Coordinates of C-alpha atoms in Angstrom, one line a residue:
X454 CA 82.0 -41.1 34.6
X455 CA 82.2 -37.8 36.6
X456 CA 79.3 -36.3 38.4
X457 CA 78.1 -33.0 38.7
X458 CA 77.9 -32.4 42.6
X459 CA 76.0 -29.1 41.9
X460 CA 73.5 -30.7 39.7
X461 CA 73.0 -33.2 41.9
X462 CA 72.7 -31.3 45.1
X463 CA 69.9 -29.2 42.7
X464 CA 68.0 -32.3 42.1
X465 CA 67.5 -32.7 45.8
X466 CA 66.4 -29.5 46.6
X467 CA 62.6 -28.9 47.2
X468 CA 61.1 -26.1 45.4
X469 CA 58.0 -24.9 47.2
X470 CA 55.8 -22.2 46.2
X471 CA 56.7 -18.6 47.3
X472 CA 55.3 -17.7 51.2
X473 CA 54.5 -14.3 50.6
X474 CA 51.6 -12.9 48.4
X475 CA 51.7 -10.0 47.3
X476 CA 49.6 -9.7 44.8
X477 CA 46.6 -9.2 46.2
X478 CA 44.3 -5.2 45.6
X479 CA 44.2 -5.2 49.0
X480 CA 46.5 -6.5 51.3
X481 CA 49.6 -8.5 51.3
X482 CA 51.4 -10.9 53.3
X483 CA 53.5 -14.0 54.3
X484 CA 52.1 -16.8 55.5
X485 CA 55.1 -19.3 57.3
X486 CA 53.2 -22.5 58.3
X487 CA 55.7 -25.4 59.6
X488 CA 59.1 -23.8 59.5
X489 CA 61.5 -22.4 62.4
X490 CA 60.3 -19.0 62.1
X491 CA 62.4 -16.0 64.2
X492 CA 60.9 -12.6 64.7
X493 CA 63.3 -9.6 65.6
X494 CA 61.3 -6.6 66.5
X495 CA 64.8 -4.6 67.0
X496 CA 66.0 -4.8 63.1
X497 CA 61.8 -5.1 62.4
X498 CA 62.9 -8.6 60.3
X499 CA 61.1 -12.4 60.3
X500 CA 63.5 -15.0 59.4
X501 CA 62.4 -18.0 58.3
X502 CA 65.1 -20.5 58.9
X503 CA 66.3 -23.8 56.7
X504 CA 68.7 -26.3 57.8
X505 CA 71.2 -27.2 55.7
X506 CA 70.2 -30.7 54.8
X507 CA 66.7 -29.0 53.8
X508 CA 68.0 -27.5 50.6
X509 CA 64.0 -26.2 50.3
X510 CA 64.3 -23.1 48.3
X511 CA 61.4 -20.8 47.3
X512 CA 59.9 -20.3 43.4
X513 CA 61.1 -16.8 42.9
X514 CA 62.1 -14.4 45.3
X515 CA 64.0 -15.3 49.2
X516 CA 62.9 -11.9 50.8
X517 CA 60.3 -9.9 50.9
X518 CA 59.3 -6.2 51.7
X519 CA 55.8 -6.4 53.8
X520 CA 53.5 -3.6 55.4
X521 CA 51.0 -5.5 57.7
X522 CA 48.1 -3.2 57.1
X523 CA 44.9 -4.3 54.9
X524 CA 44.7 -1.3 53.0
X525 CA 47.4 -1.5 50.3
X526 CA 45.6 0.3 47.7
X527 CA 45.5 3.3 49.2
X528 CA 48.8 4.9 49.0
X529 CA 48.8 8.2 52.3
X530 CA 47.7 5.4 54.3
X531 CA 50.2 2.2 53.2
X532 CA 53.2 5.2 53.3
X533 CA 52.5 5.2 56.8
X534 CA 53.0 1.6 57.7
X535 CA 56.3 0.4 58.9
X536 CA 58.2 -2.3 56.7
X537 CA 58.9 -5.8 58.1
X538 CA 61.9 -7.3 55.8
X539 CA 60.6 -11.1 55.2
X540 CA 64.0 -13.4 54.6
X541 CA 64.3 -16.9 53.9
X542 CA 67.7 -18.5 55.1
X543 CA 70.0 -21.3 55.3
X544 CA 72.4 -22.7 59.0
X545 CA 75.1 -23.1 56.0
X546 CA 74.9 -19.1 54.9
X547 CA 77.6 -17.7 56.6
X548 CA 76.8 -14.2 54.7
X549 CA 73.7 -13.5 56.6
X550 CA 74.0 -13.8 60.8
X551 CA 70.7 -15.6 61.8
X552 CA 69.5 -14.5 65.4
X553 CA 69.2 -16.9 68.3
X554 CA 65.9 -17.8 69.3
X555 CA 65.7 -16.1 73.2
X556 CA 61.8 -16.9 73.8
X557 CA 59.7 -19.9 72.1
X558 CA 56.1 -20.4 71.5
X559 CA 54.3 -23.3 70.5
X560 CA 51.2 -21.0 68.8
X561 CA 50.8 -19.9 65.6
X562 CA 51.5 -15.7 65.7
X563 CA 50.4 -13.2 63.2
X564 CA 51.8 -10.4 63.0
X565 CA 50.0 -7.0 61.8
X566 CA 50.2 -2.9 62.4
X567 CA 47.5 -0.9 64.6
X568 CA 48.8 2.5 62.0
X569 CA 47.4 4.2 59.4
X570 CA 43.5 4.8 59.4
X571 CA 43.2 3.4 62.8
X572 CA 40.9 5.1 65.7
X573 CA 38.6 5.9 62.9
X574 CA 35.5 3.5 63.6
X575 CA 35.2 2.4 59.6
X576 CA 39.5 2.0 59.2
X577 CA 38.9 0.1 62.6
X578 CA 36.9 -2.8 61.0
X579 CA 37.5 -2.5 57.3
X580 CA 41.5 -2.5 57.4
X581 CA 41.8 -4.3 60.7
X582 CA 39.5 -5.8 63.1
X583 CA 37.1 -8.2 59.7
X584 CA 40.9 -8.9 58.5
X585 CA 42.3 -10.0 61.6
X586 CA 38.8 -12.3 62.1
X587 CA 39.6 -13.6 58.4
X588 CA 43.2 -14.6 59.2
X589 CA 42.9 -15.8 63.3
X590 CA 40.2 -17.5 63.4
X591 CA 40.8 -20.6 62.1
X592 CA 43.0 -20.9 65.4
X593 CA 40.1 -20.8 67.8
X594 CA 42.0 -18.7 70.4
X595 CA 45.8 -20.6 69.8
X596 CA 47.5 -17.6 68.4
X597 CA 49.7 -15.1 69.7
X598 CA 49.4 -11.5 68.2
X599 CA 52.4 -9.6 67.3
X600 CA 51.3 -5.9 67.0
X601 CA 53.4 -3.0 65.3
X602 CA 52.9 0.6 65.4
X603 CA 50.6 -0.3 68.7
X604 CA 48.1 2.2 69.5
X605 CA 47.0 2.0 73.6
X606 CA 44.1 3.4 72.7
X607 CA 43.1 1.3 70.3
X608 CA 43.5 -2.1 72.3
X609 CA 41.7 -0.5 75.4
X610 CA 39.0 0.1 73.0
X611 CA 38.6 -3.4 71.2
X612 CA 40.5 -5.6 74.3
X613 CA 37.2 -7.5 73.8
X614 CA 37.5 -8.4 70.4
X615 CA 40.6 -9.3 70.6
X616 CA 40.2 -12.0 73.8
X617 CA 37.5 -13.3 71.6
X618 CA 40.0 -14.3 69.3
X619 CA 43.5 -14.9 71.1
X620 CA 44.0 -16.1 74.3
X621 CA 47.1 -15.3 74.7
X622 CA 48.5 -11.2 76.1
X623 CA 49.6 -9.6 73.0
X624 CA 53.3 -8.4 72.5
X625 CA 54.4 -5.0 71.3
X626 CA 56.8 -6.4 68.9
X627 CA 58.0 -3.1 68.5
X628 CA 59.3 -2.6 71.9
X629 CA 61.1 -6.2 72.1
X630 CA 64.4 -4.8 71.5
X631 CA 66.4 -7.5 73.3
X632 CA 64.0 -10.5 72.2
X633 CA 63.8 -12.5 69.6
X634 CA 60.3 -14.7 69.5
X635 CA 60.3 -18.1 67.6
X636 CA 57.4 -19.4 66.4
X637 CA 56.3 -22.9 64.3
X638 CA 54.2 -20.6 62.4
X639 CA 53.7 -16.9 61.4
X640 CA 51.6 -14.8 59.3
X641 CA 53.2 -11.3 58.4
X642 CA 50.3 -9.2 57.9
X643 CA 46.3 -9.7 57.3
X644 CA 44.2 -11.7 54.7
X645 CA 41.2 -9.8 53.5
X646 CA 38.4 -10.2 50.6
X647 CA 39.0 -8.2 47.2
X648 CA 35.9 -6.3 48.6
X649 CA 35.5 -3.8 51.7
X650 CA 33.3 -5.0 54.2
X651 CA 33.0 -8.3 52.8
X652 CA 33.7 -11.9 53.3
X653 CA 34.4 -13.7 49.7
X654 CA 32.7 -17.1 50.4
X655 CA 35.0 -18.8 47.5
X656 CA 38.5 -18.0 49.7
X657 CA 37.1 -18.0 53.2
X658 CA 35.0 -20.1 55.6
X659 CA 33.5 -17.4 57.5
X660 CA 30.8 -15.0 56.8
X661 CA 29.3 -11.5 57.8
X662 CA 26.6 -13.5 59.8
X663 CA 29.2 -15.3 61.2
X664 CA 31.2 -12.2 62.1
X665 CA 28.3 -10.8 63.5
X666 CA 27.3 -13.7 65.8
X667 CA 31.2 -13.2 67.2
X668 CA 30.5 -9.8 67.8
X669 CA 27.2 -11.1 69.8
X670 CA 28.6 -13.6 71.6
X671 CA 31.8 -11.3 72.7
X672 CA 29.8 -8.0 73.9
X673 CA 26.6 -10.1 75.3
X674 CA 24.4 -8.4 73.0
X675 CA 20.7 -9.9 73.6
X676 CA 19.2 -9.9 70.7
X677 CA 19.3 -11.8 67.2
X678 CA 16.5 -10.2 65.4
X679 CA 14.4 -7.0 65.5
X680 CA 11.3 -6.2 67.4
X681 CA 7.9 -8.0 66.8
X682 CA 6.1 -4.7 66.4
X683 CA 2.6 -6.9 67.3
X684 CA 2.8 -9.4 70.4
X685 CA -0.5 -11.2 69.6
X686 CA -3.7 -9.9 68.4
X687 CA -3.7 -6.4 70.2
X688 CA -0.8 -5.3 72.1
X689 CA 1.4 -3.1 70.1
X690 CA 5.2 -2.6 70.6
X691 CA 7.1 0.3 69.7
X692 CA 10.1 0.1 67.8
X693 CA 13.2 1.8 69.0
X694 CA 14.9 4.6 66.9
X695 CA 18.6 5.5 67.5
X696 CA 19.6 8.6 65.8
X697 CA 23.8 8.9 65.5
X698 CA 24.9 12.1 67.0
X699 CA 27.6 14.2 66.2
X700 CA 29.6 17.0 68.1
X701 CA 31.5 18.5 65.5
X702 CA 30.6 18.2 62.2
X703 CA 27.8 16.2 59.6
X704 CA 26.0 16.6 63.0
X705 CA 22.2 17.6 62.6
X706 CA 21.3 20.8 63.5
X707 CA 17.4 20.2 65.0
X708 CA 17.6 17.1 67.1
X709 CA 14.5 18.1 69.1
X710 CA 12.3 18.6 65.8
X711 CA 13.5 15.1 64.5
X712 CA 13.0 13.2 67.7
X713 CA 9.5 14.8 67.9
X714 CA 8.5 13.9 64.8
X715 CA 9.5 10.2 65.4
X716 CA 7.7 9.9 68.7
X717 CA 4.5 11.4 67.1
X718 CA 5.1 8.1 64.4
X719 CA 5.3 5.8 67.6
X720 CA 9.0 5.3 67.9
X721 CA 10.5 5.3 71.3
X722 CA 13.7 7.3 70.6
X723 CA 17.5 7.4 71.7
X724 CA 19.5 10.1 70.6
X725 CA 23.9 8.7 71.0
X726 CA 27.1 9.3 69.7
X727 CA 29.8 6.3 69.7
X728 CA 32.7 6.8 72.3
X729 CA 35.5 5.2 73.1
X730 CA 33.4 2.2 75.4
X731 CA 32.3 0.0 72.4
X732 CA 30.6 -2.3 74.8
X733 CA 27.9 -0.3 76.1
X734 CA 27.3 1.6 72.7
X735 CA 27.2 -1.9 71.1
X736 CA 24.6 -2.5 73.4
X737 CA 22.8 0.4 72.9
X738 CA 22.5 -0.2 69.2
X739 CA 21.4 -3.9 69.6
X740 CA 18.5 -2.4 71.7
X741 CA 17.1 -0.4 68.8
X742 CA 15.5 -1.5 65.8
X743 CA 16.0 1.6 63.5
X744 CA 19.6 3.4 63.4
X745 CA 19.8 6.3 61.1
X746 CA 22.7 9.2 60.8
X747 CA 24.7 11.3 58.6
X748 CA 27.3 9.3 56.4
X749 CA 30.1 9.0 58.6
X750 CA 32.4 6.2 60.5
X751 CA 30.1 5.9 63.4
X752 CA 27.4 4.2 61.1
X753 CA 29.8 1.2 61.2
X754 CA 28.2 0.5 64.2
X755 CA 25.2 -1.2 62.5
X756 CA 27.3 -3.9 63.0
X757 CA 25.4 -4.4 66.3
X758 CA 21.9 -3.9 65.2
X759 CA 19.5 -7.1 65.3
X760 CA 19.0 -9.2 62.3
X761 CA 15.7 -7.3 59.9
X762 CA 16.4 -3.9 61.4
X763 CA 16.4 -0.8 59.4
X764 CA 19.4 1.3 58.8
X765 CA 18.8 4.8 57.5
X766 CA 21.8 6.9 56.1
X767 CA 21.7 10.6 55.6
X768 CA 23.6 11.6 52.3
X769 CA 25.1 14.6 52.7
X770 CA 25.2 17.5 49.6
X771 CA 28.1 16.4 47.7
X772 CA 27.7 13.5 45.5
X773 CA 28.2 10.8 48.0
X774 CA 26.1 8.3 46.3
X775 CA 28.7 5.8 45.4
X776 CA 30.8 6.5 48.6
X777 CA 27.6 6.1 50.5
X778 CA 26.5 2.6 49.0
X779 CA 30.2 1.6 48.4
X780 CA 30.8 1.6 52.1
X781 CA 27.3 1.3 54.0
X782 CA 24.6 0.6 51.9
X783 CA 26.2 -2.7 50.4
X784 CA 27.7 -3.9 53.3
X785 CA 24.6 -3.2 55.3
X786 CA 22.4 -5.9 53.2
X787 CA 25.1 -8.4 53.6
X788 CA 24.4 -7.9 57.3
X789 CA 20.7 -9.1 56.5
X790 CA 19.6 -5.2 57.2
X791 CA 17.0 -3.7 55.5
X792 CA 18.7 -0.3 53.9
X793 CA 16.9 3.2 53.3
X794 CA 18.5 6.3 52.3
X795 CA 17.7 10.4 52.5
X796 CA 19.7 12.3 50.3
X797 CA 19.2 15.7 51.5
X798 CA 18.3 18.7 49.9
X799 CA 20.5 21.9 49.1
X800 CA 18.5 23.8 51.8
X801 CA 18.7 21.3 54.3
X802 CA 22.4 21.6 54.2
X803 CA 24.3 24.5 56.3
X804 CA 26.5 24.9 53.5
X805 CA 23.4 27.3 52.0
X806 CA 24.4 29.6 54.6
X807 CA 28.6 29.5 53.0
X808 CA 27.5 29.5 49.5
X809 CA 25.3 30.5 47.1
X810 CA 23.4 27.6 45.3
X811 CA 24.6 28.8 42.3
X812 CA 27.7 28.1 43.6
X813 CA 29.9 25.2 42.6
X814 CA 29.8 23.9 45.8
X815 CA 26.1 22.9 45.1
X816 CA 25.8 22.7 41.0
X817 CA 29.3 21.0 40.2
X818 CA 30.7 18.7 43.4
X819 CA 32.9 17.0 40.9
X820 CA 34.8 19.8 40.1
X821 CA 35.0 20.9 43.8
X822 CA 36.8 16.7 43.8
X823 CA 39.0 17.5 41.2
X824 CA 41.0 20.1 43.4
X825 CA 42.0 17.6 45.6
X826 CA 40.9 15.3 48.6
X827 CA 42.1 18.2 51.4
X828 CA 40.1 20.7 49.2
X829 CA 36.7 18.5 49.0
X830 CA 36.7 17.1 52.7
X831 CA 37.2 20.5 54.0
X832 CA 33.8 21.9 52.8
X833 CA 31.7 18.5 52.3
X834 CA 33.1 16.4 55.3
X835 CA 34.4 19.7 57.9
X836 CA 32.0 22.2 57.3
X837 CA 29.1 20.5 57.0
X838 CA 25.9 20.1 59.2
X839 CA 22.6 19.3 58.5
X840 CA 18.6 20.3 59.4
X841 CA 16.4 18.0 58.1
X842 CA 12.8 19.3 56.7
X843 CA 11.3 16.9 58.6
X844 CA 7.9 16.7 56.3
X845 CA 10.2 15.8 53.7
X846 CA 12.0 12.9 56.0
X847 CA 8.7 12.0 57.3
X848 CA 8.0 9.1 54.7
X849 CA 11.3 7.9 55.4
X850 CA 10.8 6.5 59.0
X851 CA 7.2 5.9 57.8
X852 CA 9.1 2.9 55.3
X853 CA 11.0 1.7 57.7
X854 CA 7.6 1.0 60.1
X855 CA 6.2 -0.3 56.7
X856 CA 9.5 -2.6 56.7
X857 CA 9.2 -4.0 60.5
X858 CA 5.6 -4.8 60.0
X859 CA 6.2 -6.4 57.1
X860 CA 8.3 -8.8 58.1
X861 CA 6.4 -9.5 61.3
X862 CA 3.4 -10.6 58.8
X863 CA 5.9 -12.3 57.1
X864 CA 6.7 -14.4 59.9
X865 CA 2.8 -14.2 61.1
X866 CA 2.2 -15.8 57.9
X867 CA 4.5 -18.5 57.7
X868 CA 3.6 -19.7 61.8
X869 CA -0.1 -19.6 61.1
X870 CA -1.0 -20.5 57.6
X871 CA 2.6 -22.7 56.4
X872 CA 1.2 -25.5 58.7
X873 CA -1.9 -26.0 56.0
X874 CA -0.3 -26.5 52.4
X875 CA 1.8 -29.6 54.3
X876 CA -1.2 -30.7 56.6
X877 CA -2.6 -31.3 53.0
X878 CA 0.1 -32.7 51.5
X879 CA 0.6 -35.5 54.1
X880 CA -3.2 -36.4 54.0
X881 CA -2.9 -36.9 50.2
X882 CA 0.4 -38.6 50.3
X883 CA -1.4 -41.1 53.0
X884 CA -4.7 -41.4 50.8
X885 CA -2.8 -42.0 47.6
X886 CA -0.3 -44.0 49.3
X887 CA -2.9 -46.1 51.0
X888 CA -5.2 -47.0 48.2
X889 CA -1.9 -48.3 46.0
X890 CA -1.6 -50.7 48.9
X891 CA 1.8 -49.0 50.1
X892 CA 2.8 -50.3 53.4
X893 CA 3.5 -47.7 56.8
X894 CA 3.1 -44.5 55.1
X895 CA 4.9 -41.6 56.5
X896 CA 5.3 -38.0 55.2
X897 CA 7.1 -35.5 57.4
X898 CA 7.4 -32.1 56.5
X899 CA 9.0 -28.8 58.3
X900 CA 6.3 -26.3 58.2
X901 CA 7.0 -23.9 59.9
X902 CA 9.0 -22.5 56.8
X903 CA 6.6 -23.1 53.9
X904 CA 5.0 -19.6 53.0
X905 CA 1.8 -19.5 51.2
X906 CA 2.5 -20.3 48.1
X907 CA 3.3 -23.8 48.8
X908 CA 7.1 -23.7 47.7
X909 CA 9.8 -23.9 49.7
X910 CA 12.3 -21.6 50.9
X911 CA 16.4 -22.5 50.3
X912 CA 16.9 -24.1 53.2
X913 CA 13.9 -26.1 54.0
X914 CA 14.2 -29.8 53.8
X915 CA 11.5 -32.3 53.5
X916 CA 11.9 -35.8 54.2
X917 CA 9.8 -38.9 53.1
X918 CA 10.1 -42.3 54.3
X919 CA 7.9 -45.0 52.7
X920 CA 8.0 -48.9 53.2
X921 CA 7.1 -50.0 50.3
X922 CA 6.6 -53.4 48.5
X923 CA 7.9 -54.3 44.5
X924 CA 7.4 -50.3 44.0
X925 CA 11.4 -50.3 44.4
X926 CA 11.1 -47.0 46.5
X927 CA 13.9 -45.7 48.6
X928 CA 13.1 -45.9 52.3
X929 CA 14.1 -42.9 54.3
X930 CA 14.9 -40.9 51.3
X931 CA 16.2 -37.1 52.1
X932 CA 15.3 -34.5 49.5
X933 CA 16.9 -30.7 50.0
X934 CA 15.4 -28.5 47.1
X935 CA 16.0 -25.4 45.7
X936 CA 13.8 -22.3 46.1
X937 CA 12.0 -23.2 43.5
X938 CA 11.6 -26.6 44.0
X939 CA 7.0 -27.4 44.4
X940 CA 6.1 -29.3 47.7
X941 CA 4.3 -31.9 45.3
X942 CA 7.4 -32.5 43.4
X943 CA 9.0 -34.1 46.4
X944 CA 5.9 -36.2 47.6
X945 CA 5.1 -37.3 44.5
X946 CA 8.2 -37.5 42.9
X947 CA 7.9 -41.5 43.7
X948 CA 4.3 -42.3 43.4
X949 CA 1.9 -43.0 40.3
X950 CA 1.3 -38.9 39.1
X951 CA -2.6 -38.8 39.4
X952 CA -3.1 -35.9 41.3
X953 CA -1.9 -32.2 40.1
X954 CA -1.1 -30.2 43.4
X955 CA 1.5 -28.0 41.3
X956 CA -1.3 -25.5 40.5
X957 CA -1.3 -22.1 42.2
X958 CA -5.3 -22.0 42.0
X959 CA -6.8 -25.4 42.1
X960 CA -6.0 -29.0 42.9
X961 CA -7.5 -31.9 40.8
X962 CA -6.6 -35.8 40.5
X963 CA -7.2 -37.4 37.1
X964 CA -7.4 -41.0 37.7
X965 CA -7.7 -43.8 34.8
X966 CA -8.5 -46.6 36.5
X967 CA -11.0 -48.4 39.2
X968 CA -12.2 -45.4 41.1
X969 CA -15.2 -46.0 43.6
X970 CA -16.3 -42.4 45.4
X971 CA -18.2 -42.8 49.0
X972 CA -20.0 -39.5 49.3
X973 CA -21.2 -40.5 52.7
X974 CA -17.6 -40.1 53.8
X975 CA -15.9 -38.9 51.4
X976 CA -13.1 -40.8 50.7
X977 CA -12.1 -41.6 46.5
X978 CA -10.5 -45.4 46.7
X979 CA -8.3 -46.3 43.7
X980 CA -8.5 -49.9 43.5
X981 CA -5.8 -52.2 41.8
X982 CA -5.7 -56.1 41.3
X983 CA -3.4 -58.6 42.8
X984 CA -1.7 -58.5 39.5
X985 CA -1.2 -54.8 39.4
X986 CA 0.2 -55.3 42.9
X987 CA 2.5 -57.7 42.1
X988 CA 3.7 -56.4 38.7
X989 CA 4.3 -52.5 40.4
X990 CA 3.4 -49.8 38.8
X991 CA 5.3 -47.5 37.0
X992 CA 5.6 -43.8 37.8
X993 CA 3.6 -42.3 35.2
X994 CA 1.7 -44.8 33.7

């Protein structure tokens, strides 16, 4: 019988899924994990090499077309992104001349592009700096970067971020004319969430806290939270206001007036415009507890404020209400900001001074849009300043003040009142635990997280360990509720239910049994026989 020595050489082969995705809104890219993997910055190419014997062929296409940049959807900026051809091949092709590896690593590389929006502090983080986090980290510092399209300026201005996550120098792939690198890994390009500014918790480990403590920890910024406007009973803090300057344009227009105001309100008050040093400006903004500005890149750098701080932003005339909260005010309450925004009246634009407000400009901003992107950033975005009526803004930084001392009380609240509800609990639990003849006792409770109300926030945990006799009682048992899980639920969730401590007004016990009350000292004793003792009772008789 013959055999087919093509069907047969097909049944060996390995069919793996494709290596390159590039179907995501976003982004797209390659991801080579295990494979001799050859990088040619001359022909811009990746080859990711197969021996013979291998016969491992991909589900669908061998090559691939990839732009490293994490902005796909938008189409100016993607058409500026150089190609990197992505090509799977075999030792036994002889139609395809595979390079020779002239420098090895033993890292992981990812390779990715510093072009289209970069330099702009927003493009900086959205389409590069969050992505890159997303895709590196996992290494924890093992990686070698590959950049294309590099931008000097650019790494001087983030070198510290990108230490933080490689150890390695980083190579100008573009400029490696007579190398070719070979890697055991590569990733062509940058993962990122569906979402700007986001970290999707179902795809990735990491999250915008997360990303924040990194930014902490890699410019030494000192503090986690915002300011304790009250330090004890009577001495009062001030809170720190940054206001965003601009030189050219969204700037405002009365700097002195604003500042004013906001001193007469008790802020202390820095008035700065982000530069090129994103160390000390991230430290400037960590030292504030308020940040407001006109909508614009440099509001990215609430990235740096303190966890609870307020972040104000200015809306310009011009309908940029979904742009706005699209880009800032979203992301901003992922950061565990509180958000406020000013939308800005006709008058307290400079455009009034251009236009008439009967004017288009003012009555129809849509139909200014529909002209074109040049034609709508050129009078909203480049011509733009403002002067705010600062009577009308004055409620403004009057909430945020509202917002700090709120959560102050909050915390007030929780450190001298959350101690009681559980204090009360763990007497009951002994009495009632006690007088059923239970053995060792013990109720433990965190309180310093149980607010008034006596329920628990979503991450509190309350153990109880009881020793117990025939009840049939876990010992040590570990409970982690929900939000809306009762205090009594967990301490009693064991025991005989006499006592109601679910209520939000009272607490009564309703006992059917042997009940002798002391009034001398006060005590209720619940008295059971031998035979009760020995029989157990059952939760809820």
């Amino acid at each position: 019988m013959g055999v087919d020595l093509k069907m047969l050489a097909l049944s060996e082969t390995k069919i793996s899924e494709p290596i390159c995705n590039v179907m995501e809104p976003r982004s797209e890219f390659c991801e080579i994990e295990n494979r001799d993997v050859r990088v040619n910055g001359k022909v811009s190419s990746v080859y990711v090499v197969s021996s013979q014997r291998e016969n491992v062929i991909e589900a669908g296409n061998n090559s691939w077309n990839i732009r490293p940049y994490a902005r796909k959807d938008d189409v100016k900026a993607i058409s500026l992104i150089r190609k990197w051809s992505v090509k799977q091949v075999s030792t036994g092709d002889h139609q395809e001349s595979i390079p020779k590896c002239t420098r090895n690593h033993s890292v992981p590389a990812i390779l990715f592009s510093l072009g289209g929006y970069t330099l702009n502090q927003y493009h900086d983080f959205a389409d590069v700096i969050i992505p890159l986090y997303v895709t590196s980290r996992k290494y924890n510092g093992e990686v070698q970067f590959l950049i294309t399209e590099n931008r000097i300026k650019w790494i001087q201005k983030f070198q510290e971020i990108l230490k933080g996550l490689s150890k390695y120098e980083l190579i100008d792939i573009d400029k490696e004319l007579e190398q070719v690198h070979c890697f055991p890994s590569v990733t062509v390009g940058l993962k990122t969430s569906r979402k700007e500014m986001t970290f999707d918790p179902l795809r990735y480990s990491y999250s915008m806290k997360d990303f924040r403590g990194f930014l902490r920890t890699t410019y030494s910024l000192k503090r986690a939270n915002a300011i304790k406007i009250r330090d004890g009973q009577h001495q009062l803090k001030k809170p720190r206001l940054l206001i965003i300057s601009r030189n050219r344009t969204r700037s405002f227009t009365n700097t002195g007036e604003i500042t004013q105001m906001a001193r007469d309100l008790g802020y202390k008050v820095t008035v700065a415009e982000a530069d090129m040093n994103v160390s000390n400006f991230a430290n400037v903004v960590n030292s504030c507890d308020v940040m407001m500005g006109v909508h614009g890149a440099g509001l990215l750098n609430m990235l740096f404020l303190p966890e609870n701080a307020i972040f104000i932003q200015i809306i310009p005339v011009g309908k940029f209400q979904w742009i706005s909260t699209t880009y800032y005010g979203g992301p901003a309450k992922d950061m565990n900001l509180k958000y406020l925004e000013y939308k800005i009246s006709n008058e307290e634009s400079t455009l009034i001074q251009q236009y008439p407000l009967d004017h288009a400009v003012f009555t129809d901003p849509i139909s200014i849009g529909k002209q074109g992107w040049m034609v709508f950033k050129s009078i909203y975005l480049n011509k733009q300043n403002v002067k705010l009526n600062v009577t009308r803004f004055k409620p403004t930084l009057l909430k945020a003040l509202e917002l700090l001392q709120h959560i102050h009380r909050l915390e007030q609240k929780r450190l001298r009142y959350g101690a009681f509800p559980c204090f009360f609990l763990i007497a009951l639990c002994f009495r009632i635990v006690l007088e059923l003849g239970l053995i060792r006792p013990a109720c433990i409770c965190q309180y310093s997280k149980v607010n008034l109300t006596g329920r628990w926030e979503s991450k509190d945990i309350i153990d109880v360990s009881l020793e117990v006799g025939d009840f049939g009682l876990r010992e040590n048992e570990r409970h982690e509720p929900d939000a809306e899980t009762n205090i009594a639920e967990v301490v009693t969730k064991n025991l005989e239910l006499i006592c109601n401590v679910k209520g939000w007004r009272n607490v009564f016990c309703e006992i059917k049994k042997d009940v002798r009350v002391d009034g001398k000292s006060a005590p209720v004793f619940i008295v059971s026989s031998e035979m009760d003792l020995g029989n157990g009772i059952a939760p809820g008789q």
